[in-house]
mmCIF file of C-alpha atoms and ligand atoms in Angstrom:
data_model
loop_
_atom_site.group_PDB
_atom_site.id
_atom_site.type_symbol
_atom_site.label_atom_id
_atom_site.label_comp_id
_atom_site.label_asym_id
_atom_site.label_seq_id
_atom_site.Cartn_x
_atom_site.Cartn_y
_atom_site.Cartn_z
ATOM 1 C CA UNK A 22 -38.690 -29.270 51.212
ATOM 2 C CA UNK A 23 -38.205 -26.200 52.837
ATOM 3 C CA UNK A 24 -34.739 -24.097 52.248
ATOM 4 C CA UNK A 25 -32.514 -24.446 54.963
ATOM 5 C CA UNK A 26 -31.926 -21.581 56.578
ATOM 6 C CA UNK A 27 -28.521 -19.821 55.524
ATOM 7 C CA UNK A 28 -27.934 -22.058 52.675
ATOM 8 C CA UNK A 29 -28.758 -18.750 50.200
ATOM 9 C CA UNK A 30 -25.848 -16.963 52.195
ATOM 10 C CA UNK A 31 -23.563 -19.713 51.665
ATOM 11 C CA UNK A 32 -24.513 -20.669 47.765
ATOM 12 C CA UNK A 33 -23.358 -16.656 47.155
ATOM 13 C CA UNK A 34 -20.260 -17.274 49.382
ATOM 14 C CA UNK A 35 -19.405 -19.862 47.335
ATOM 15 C CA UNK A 36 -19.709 -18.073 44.478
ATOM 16 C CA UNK A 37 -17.679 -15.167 45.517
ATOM 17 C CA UNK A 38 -15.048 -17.684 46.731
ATOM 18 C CA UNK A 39 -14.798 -19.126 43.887
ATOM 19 C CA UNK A 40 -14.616 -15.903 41.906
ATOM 20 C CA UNK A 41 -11.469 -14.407 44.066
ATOM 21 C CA UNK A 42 -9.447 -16.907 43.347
ATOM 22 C CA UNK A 43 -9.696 -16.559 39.024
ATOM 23 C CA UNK A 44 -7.104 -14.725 36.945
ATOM 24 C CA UNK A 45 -9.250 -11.025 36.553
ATOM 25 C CA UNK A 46 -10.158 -10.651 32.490
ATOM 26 C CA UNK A 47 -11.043 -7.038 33.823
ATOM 27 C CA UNK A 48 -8.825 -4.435 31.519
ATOM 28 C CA UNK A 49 -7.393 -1.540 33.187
ATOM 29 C CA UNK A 50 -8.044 0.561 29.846
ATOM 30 C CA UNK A 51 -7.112 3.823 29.239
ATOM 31 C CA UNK A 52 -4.193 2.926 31.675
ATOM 32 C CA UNK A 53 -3.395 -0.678 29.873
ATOM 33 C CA UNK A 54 -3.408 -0.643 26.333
ATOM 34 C CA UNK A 55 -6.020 -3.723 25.164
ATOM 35 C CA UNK A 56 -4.244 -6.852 23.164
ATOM 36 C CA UNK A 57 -6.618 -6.390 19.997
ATOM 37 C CA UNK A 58 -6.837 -9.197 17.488
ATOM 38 C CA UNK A 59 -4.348 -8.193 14.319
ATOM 39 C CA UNK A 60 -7.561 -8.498 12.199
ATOM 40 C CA UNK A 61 -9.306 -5.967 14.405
ATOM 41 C CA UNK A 62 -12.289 -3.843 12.807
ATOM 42 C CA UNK A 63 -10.525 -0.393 14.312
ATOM 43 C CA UNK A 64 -10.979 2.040 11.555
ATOM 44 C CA UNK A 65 -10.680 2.131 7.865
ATOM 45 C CA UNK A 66 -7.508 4.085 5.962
ATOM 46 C CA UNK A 67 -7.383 5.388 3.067
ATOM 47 C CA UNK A 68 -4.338 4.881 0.193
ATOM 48 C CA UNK A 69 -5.519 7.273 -2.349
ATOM 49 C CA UNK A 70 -2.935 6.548 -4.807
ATOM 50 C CA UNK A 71 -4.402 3.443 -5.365
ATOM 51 C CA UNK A 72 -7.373 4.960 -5.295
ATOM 52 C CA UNK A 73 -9.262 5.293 -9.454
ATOM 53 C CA UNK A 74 -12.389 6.934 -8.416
ATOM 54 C CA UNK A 75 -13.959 3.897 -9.486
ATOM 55 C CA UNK A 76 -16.668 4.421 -7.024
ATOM 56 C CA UNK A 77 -17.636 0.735 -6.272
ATOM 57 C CA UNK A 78 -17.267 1.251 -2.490
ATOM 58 C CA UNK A 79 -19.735 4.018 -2.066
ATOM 59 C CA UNK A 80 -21.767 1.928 -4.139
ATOM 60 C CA UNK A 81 -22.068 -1.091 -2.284
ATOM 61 C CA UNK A 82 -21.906 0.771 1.371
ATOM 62 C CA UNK A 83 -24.827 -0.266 2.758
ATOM 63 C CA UNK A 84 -24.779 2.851 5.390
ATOM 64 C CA UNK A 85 -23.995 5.670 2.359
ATOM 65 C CA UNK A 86 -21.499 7.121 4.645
ATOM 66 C CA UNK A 87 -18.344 7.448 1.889
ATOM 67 C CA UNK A 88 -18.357 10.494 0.362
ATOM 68 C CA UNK A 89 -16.523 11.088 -2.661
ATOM 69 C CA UNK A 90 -16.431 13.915 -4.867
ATOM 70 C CA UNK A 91 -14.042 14.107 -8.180
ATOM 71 C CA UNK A 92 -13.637 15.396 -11.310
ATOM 72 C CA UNK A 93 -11.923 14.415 -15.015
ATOM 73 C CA UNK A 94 -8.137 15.566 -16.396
ATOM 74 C CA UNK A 95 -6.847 15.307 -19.714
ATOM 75 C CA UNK A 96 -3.868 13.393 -20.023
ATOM 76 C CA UNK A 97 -1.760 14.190 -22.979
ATOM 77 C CA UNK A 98 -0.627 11.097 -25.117
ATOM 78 C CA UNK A 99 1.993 8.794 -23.725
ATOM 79 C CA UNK A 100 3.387 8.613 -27.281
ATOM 80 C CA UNK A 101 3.798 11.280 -30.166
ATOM 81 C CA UNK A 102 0.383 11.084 -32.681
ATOM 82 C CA UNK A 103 -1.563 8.976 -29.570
ATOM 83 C CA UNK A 104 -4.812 9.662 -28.324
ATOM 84 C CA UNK A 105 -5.285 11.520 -25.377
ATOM 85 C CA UNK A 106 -7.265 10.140 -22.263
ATOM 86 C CA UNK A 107 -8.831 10.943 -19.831
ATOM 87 C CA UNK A 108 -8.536 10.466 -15.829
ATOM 88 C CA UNK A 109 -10.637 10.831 -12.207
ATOM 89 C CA UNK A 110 -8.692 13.215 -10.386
ATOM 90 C CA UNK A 111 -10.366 12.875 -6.642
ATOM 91 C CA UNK A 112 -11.488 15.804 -4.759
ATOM 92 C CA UNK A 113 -12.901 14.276 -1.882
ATOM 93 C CA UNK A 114 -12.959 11.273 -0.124
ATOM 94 C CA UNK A 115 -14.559 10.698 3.640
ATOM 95 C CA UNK A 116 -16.233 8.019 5.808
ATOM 96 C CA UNK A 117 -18.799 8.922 8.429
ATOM 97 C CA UNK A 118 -18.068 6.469 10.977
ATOM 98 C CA UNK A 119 -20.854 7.687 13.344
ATOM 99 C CA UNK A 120 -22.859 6.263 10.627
ATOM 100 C CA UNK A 121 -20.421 3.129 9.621
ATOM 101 C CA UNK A 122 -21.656 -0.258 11.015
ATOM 102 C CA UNK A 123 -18.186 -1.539 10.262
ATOM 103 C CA UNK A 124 -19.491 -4.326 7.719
ATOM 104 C CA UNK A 125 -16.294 -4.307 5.587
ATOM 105 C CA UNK A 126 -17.703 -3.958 2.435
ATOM 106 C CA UNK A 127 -16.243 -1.116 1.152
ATOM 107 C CA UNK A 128 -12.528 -2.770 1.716
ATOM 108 C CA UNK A 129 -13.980 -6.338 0.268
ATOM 109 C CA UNK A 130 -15.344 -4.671 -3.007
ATOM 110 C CA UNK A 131 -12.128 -2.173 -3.317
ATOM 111 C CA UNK A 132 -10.655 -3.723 -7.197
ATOM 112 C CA UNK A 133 -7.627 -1.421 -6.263
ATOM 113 C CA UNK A 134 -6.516 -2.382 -2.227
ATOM 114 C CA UNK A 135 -7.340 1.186 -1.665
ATOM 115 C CA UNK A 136 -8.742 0.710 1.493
ATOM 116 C CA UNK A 137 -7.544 -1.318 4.755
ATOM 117 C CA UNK A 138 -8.936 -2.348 8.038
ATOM 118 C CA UNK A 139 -6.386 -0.487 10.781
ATOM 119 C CA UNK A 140 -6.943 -1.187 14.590
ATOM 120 C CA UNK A 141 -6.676 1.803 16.021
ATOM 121 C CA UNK A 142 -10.363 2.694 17.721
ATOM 122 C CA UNK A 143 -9.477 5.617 19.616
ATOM 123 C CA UNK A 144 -11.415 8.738 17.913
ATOM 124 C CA UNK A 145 -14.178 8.883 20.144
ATOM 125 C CA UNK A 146 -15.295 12.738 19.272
ATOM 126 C CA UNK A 147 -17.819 15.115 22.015
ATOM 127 C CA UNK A 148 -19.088 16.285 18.356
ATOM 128 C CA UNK A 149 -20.619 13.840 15.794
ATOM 129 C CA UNK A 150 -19.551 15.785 12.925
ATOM 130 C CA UNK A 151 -16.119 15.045 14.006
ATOM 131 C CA UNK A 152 -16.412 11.561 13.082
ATOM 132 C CA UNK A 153 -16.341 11.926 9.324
ATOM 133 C CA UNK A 154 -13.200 11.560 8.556
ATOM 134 C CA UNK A 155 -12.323 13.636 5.499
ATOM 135 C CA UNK A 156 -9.362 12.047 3.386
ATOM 136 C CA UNK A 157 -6.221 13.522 4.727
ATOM 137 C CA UNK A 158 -7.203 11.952 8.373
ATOM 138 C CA UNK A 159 -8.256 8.460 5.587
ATOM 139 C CA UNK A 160 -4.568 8.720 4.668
ATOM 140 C CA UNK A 161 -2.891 9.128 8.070
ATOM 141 C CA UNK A 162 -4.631 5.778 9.368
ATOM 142 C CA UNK A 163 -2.940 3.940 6.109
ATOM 143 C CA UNK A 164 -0.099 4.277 8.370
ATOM 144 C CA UNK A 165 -1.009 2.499 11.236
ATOM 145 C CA UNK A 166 -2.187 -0.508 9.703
ATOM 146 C CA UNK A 167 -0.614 -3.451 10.401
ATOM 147 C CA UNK A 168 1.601 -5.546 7.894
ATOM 148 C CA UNK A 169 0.047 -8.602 6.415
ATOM 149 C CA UNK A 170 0.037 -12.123 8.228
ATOM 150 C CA UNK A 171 2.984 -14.366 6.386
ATOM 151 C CA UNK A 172 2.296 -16.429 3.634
ATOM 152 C CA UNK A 173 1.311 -20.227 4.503
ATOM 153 C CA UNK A 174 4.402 -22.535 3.971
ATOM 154 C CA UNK A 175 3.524 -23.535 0.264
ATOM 155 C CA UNK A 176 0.932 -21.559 -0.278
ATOM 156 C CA UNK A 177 1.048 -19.820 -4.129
ATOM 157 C CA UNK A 178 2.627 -16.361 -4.370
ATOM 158 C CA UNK A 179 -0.061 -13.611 -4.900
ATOM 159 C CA UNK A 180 -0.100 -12.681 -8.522
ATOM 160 C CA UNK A 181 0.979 -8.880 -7.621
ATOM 161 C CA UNK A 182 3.977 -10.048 -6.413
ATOM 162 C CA UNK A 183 4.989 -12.120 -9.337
ATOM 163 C CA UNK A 184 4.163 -9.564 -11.564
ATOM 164 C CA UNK A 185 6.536 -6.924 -9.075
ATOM 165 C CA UNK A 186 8.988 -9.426 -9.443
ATOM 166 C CA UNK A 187 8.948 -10.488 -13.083
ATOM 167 C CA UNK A 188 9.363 -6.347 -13.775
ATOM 168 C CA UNK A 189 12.448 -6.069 -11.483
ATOM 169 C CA UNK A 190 13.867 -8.480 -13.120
ATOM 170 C CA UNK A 191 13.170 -7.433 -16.499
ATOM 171 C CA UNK A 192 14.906 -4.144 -15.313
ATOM 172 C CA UNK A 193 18.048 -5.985 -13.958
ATOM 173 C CA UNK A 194 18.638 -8.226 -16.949
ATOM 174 C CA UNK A 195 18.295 -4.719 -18.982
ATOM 175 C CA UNK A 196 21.205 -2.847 -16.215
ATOM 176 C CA UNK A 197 23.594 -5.259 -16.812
ATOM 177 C CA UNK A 198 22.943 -5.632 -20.599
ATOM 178 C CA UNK A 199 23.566 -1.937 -20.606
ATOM 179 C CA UNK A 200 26.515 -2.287 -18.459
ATOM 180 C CA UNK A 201 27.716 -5.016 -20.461
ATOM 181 C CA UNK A 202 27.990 -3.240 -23.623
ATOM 182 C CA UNK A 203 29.283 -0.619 -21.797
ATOM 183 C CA UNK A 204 32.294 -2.261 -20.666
ATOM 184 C CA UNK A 205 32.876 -3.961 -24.311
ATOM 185 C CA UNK A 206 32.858 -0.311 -25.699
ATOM 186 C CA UNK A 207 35.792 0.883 -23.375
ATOM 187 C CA UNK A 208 37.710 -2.226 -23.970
ATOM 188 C CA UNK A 209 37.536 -1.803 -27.834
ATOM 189 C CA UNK A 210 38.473 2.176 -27.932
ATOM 190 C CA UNK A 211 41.216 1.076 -24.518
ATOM 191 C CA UNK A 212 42.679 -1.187 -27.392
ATOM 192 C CA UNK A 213 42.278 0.451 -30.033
ATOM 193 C CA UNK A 214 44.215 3.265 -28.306
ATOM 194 C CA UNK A 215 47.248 0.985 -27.268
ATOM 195 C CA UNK A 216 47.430 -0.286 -30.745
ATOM 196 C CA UNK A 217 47.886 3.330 -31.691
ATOM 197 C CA UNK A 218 50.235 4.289 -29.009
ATOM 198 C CA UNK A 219 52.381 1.434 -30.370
ATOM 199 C CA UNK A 220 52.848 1.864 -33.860
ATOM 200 C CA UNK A 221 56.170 3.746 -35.404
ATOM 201 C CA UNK A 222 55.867 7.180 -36.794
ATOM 202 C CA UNK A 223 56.185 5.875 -40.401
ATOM 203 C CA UNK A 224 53.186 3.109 -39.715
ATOM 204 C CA UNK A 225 51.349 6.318 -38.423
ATOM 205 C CA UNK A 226 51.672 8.406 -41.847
ATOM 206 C CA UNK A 227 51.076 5.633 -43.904
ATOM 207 C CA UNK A 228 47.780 4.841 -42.235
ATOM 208 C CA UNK A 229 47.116 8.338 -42.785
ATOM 209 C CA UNK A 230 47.763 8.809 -46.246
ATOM 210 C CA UNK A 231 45.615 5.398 -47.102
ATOM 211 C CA UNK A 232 42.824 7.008 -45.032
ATOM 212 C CA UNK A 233 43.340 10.103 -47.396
ATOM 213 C CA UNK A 234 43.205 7.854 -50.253
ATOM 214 C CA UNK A 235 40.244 6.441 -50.012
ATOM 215 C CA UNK A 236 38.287 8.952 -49.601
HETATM 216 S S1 SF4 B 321 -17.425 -0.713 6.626
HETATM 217 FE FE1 SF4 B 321 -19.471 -1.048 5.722
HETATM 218 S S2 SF4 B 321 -20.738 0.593 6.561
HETATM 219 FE FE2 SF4 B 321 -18.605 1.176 6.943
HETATM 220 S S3 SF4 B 321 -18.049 2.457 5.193
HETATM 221 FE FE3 SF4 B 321 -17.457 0.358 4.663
HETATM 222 S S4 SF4 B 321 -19.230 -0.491 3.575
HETATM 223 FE FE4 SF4 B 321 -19.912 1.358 4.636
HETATM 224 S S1 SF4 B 322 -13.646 1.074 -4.590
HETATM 225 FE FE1 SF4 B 322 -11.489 1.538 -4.168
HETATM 226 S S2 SF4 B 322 -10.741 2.464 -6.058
HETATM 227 FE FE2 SF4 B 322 -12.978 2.520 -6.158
HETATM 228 S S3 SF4 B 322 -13.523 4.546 -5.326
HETATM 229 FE FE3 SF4 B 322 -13.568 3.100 -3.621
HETATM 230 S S4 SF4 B 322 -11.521 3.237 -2.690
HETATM 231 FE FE4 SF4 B 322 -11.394 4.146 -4.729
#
């Protein structure tokens, strides 16, 4: 059957009708901030104090692009007559992001949480080199990234915090033990000097001459 004549026009009137009248998903970005996803694959920072050299994400990057550079110290024995060890002192850490496919590997294989997923995505650079990021630029994304979700209702405390917590506690029950024995120690000699304060003259030179006498 042949088309009737203006029915195209109206189909795409239709259309745009139907299109005016929906909520806009358009963002206004730079001048409206996006709502990212807290999970959001932004950029990757760096908490080198966690960090052992270990290696294991450089390793398993399938794009190569972390860098890392160290070398070994010599750490003097934690005990008199114990061995000394040694230690990876890093020298270099960096991510080339123009070569990162953002695959999360690196954070997923990290034995030490050394490395976390931050949103921020704004480092577009004019020059490619610009987008390794050497470790002190690592370091100042640590800061933006976001705390972790809550805990399910139930759900089993993560071992690192039972282990923080068992060692605080360790610590307290040692405080007040101290402070315990502390306060027992100034009650004895707070006694023992009232005792004193009270006794006669005489008592006083007696105790002193049987002190004398025995030794
Ligand atoms: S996210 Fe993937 S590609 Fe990027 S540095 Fe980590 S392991 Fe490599
Ligand atoms: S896997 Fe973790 S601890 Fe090992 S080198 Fe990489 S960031 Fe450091």
């Amino acid at each position: 059957m042949p088309p009737i004549p203006g029915s195209g026009l109206a189909k795409g009137l239709a259309v745009t009708l139907r299109t005016m009248t929906k909520r806009t998903v358009t963002a206004q970005y730079p001048d409206v901030q996006p709502e990212l996803p807290p999970r959001t694959r932004g950029v990757i920072g760096l908490f080198e104090e966690n960090c052992t050299v270990c290696m294991l994400c450089a390793r398993e990057c399938p794009d190569w692009c972390i860098y890392i550079d160290s070398h070994k110290e010599t750490v003097p024995p934690a005990a008199p007559g114990g061995r000394e060890r040694s230690r990876n002192v890093l020298d270099r850490f960096a991510i080339d992001f123009a070569l990162c496919m953002y695959c999360g590997i690196c954070i997923e294989v990290c034995p030490f949480d050394a490395l976390f997923w931050s949103p921020e995505f704004e480092y577009a650079e004019t020059d490619i080199h610009e987008l390794t990021h050497e470790r002190d630029k690592l370091r100042e994304w640590m800061w933006t990234v976001p705390e972790p979700p809550a805990l399910d209702p139930g759900a089993e405390e993560p071992k690192e915090i039972a282990a923080a917590r068992k060692t605080a506690d360790k610590l307290r029950a040692q405080e007040e033990r101290e402070a315990q024995e502390a306060r027992e120690a100034q009650e004895t000699r707070e006694t023992q000097e009232a005792r004193e304060a009270a006794e006669s003259p005489e008592d006083r030179s007696d105790r002193a001459a049987e002190q004398e006498g025995q030794e």
